Short mmCIF file of C-alpha atoms in Angstrom, two decimals:
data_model
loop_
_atom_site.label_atom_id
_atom_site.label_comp_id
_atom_site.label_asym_id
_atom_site.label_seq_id
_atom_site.Cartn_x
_atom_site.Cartn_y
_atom_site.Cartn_z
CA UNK A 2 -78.18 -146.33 -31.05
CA UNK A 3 -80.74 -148.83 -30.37
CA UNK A 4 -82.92 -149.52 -26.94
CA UNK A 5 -82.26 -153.09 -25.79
CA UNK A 6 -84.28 -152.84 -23.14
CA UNK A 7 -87.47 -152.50 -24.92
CA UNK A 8 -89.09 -155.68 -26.93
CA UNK A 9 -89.79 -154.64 -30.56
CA UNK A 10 -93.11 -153.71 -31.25
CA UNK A 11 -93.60 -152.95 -27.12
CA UNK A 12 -95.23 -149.40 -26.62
CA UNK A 13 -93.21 -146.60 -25.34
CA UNK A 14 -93.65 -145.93 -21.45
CA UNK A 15 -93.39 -142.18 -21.23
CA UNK A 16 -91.94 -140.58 -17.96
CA UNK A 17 -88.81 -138.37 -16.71
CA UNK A 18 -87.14 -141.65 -15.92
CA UNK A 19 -87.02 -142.88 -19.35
CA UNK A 20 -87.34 -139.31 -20.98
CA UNK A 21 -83.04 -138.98 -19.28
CA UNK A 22 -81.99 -142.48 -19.91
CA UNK A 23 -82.99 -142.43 -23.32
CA UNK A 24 -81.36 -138.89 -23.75
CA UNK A 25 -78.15 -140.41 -22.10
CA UNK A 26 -78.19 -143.19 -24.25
CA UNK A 27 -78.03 -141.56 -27.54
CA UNK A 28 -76.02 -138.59 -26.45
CA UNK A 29 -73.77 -139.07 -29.17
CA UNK A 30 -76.37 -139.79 -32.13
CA UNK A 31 -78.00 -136.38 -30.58
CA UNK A 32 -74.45 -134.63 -31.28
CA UNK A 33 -73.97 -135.76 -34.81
CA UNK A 34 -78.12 -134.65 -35.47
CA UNK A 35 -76.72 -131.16 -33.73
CA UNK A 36 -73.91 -130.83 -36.43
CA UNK A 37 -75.88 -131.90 -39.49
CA UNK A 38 -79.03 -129.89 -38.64
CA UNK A 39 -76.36 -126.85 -38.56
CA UNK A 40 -74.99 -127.58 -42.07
CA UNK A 41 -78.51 -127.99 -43.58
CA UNK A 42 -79.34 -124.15 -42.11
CA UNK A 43 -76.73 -122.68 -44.14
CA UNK A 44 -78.68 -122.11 -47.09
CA UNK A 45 -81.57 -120.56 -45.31
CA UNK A 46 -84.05 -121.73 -47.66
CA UNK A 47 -83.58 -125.54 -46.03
CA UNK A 48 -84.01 -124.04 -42.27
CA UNK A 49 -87.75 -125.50 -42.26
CA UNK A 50 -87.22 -129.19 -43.32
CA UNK A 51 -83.82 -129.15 -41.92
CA UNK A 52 -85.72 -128.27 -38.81
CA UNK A 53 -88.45 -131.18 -40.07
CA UNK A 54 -85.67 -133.65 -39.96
CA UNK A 55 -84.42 -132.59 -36.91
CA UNK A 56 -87.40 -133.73 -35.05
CA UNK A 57 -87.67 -136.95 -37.16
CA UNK A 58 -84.40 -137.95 -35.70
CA UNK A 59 -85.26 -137.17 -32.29
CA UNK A 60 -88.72 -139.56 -32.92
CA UNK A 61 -86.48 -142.28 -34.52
CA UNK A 62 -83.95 -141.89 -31.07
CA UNK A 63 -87.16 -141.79 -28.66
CA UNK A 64 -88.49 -144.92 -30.01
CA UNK A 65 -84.93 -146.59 -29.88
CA UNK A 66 -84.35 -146.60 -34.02
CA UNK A 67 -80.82 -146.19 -35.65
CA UNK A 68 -81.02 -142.76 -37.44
CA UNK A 69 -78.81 -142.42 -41.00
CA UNK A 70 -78.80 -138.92 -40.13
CA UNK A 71 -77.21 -137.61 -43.19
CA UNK A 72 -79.40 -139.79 -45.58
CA UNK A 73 -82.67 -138.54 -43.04
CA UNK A 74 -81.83 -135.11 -43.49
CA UNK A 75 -81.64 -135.50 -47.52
CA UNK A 76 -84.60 -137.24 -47.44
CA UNK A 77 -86.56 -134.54 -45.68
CA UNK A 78 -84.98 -132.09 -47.51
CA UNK A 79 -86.55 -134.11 -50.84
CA UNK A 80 -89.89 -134.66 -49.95
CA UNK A 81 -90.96 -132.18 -46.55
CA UNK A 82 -89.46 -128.91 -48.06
CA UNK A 83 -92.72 -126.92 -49.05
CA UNK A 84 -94.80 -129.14 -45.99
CA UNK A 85 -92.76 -127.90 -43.59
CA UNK A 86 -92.31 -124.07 -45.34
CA UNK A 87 -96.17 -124.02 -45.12
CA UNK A 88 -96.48 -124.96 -41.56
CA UNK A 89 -93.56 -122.83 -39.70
CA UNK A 90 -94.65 -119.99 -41.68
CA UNK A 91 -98.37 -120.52 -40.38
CA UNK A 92 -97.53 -120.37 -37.30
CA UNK A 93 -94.08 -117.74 -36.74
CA UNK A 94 -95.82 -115.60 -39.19
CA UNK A 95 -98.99 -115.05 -36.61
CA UNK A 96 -96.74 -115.35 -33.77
CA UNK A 97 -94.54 -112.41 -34.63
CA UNK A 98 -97.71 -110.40 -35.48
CA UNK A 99 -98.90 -111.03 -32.19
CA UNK A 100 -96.00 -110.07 -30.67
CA UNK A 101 -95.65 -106.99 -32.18
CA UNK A 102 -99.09 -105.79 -31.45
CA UNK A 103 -99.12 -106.97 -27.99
CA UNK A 104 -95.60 -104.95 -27.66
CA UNK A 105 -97.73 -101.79 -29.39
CA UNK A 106 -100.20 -102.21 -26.98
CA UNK A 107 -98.19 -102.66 -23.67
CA UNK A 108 -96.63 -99.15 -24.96
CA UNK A 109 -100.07 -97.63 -24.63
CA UNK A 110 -101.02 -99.12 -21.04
CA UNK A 111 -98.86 -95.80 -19.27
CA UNK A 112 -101.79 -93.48 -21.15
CA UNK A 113 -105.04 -95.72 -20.38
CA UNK A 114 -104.97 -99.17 -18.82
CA UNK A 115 -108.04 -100.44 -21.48
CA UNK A 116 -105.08 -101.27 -23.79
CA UNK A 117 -103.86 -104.19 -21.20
CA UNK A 118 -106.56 -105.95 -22.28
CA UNK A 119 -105.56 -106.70 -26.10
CA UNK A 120 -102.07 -106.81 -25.18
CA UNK A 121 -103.13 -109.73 -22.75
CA UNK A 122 -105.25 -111.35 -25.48
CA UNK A 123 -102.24 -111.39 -27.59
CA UNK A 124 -99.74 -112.20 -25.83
CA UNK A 125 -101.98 -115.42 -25.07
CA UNK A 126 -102.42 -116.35 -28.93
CA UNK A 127 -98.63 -115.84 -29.19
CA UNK A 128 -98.18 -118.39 -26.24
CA UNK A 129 -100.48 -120.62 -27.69
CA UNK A 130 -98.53 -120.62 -31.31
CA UNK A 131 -95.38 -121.62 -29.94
CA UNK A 132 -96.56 -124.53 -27.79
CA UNK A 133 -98.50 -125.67 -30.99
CA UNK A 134 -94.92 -125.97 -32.30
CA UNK A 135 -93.31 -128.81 -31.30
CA UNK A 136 -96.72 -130.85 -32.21
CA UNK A 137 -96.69 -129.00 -35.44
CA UNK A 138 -93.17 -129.72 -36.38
CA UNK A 139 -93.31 -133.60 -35.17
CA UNK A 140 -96.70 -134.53 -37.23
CA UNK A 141 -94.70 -132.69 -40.47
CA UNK A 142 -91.89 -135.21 -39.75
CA UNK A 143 -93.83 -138.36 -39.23
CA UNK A 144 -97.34 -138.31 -40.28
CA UNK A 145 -98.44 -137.83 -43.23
CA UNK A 146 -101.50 -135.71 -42.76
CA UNK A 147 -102.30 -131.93 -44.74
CA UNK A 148 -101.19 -128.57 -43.45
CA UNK A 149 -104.80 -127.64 -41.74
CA UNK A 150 -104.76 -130.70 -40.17
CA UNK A 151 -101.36 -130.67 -38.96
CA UNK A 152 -102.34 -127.37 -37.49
CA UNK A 153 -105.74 -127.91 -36.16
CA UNK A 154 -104.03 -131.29 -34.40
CA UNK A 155 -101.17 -129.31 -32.59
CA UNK A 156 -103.94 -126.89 -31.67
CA UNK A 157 -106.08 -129.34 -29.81
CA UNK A 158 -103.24 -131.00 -28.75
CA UNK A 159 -101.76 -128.11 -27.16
CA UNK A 160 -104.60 -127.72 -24.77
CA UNK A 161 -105.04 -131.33 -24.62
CA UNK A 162 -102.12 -132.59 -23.16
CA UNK A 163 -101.45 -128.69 -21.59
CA UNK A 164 -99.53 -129.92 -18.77
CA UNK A 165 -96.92 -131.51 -20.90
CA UNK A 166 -96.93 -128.76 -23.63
CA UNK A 167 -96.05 -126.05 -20.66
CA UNK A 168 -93.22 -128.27 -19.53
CA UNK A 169 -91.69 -128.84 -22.67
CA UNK A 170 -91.69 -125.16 -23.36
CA UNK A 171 -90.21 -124.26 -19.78
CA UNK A 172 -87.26 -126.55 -20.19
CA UNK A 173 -86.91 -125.64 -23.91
CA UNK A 174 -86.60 -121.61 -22.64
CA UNK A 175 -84.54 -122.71 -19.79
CA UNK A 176 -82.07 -123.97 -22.47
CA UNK A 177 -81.55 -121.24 -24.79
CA UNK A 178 -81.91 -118.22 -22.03
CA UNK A 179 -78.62 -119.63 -20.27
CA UNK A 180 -77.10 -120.76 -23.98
CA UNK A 181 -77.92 -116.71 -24.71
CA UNK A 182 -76.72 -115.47 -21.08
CA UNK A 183 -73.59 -117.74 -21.29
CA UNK A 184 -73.29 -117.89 -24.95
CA UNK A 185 -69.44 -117.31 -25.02
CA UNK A 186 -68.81 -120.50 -22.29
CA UNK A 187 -71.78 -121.80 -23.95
CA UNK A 188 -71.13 -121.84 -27.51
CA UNK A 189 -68.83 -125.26 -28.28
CA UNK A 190 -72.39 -126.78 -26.41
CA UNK A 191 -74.23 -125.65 -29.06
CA UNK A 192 -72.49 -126.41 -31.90
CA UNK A 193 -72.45 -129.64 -30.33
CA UNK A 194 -76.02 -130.44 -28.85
CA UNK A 195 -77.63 -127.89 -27.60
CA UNK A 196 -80.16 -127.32 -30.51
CA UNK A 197 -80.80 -131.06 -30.88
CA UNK A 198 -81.13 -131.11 -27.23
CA UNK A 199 -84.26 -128.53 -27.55
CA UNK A 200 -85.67 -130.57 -30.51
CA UNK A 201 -85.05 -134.04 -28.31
CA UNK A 202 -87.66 -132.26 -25.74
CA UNK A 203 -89.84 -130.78 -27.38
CA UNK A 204 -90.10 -134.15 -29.52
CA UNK A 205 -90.58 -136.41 -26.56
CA UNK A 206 -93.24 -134.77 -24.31
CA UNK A 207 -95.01 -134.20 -28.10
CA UNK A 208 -94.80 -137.46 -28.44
CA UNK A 209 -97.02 -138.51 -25.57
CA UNK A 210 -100.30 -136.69 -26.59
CA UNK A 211 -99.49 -137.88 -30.28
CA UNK A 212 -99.92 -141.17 -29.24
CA UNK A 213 -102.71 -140.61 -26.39
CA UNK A 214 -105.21 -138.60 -29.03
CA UNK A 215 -103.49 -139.06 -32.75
CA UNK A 216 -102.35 -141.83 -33.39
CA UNK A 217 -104.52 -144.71 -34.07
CA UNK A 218 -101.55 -147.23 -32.84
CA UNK A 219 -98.87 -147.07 -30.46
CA UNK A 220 -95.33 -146.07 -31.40
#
């Protein structure tokens, strides 16, 4: 897949418009990403960079690159493997403890209603974790920065460019809650695109406040 319509070296134009051409246009690419991304989470340990790689395809596709997928995957594999260990576990690792306590706390609101507070608080920093993730996840693929500062990026970025963040992680739930309602109707989808699909969005509305307050050109 490559974008004809857009002049080499020409900045990306970021909208809903272009967001569902470009995600008709490489459709297929997409499918074979879906399929390799599910043979490089067989062996567990690879989940992280295999989920690196994922979202370095999906950058390659927004920007209207051909993606070796196999070789990308490899690659990523190679030289992202601890990176991206180091930054899903920073954040699912707080997330789940959030969850948890916010759960523990929600228990408690039936006996006093003070304990609605900290279960607010963390359900918020539990929100806040996952829509740091897509950022996260895309600077591991693509920009060569350390660990804090991959975090401390996707945490300003997060509130930053808030609107998009919030719609990216609407239409990313959307997907999986009807691929988990519907899973037995739903499941050839998702062995075929559904997972790259979620990657694909979370990617491309990441992509816009990358290049707005990151990135010191434009992609």
């Amino acid at each position: 897949y490559s974008d004809p319509s857009r002049v080499e070296g020409e900045p990306l134009v970021f909208g809903f418009k272009h967001m569902l051409k470009t995600l008709w246009q490489c459709m297929f690419p997409l499918m074979k990403v879906n399929l390799v991304f599910l043979i490089f989470c067989l062996p567990v340990v690879t989940i992280p960079a295999a989920v690196t790689a994922l979202h370095a395809a999906c950058v390659d596709l927004i920007r209207g690159e051909r993606v070796p997928v196999l070789r990308l995957f490899l690659k990523t594999v190679r030289t992202r493997f601890f990176s991206s260990w180091a930054v899903l576990l920073l954040i699912l690792i707080p997330c789940v403890w959030s969850i948890l306590n916010a759960w523990f706390y929600f228990s408690k609101v039936s006996d006093q209603m003070f304990w609605l507070i900290p279960g607010l608080a963390m359900s918020t920093f539990a929100v806040i974790l996952l829509l740091m993730l897509p950022y996260a996840m895309t600077m591991t693929a693509r920009v060569d920065l350390r660990v804090f500062q991959i975090l401390k990026n996707a945490f300003l970025l997060t509130f930053l460019n808030l609107a998009f963040s919030v719609c990216s992680s609407l239409l990313i739930l959307f997907v999986l809650v009807m691929s988990i309602l519907y899973w037995l109707y739903a499941l050839p989808l998702t062995m075929l695109l559904t997972l790259a699909l979620c990657g694909y969005i979370g990617v491309y509305f990441s992509l816009y406040g990358l290049e707005k307050y990151v990135l010191t050109e434009n992609l």
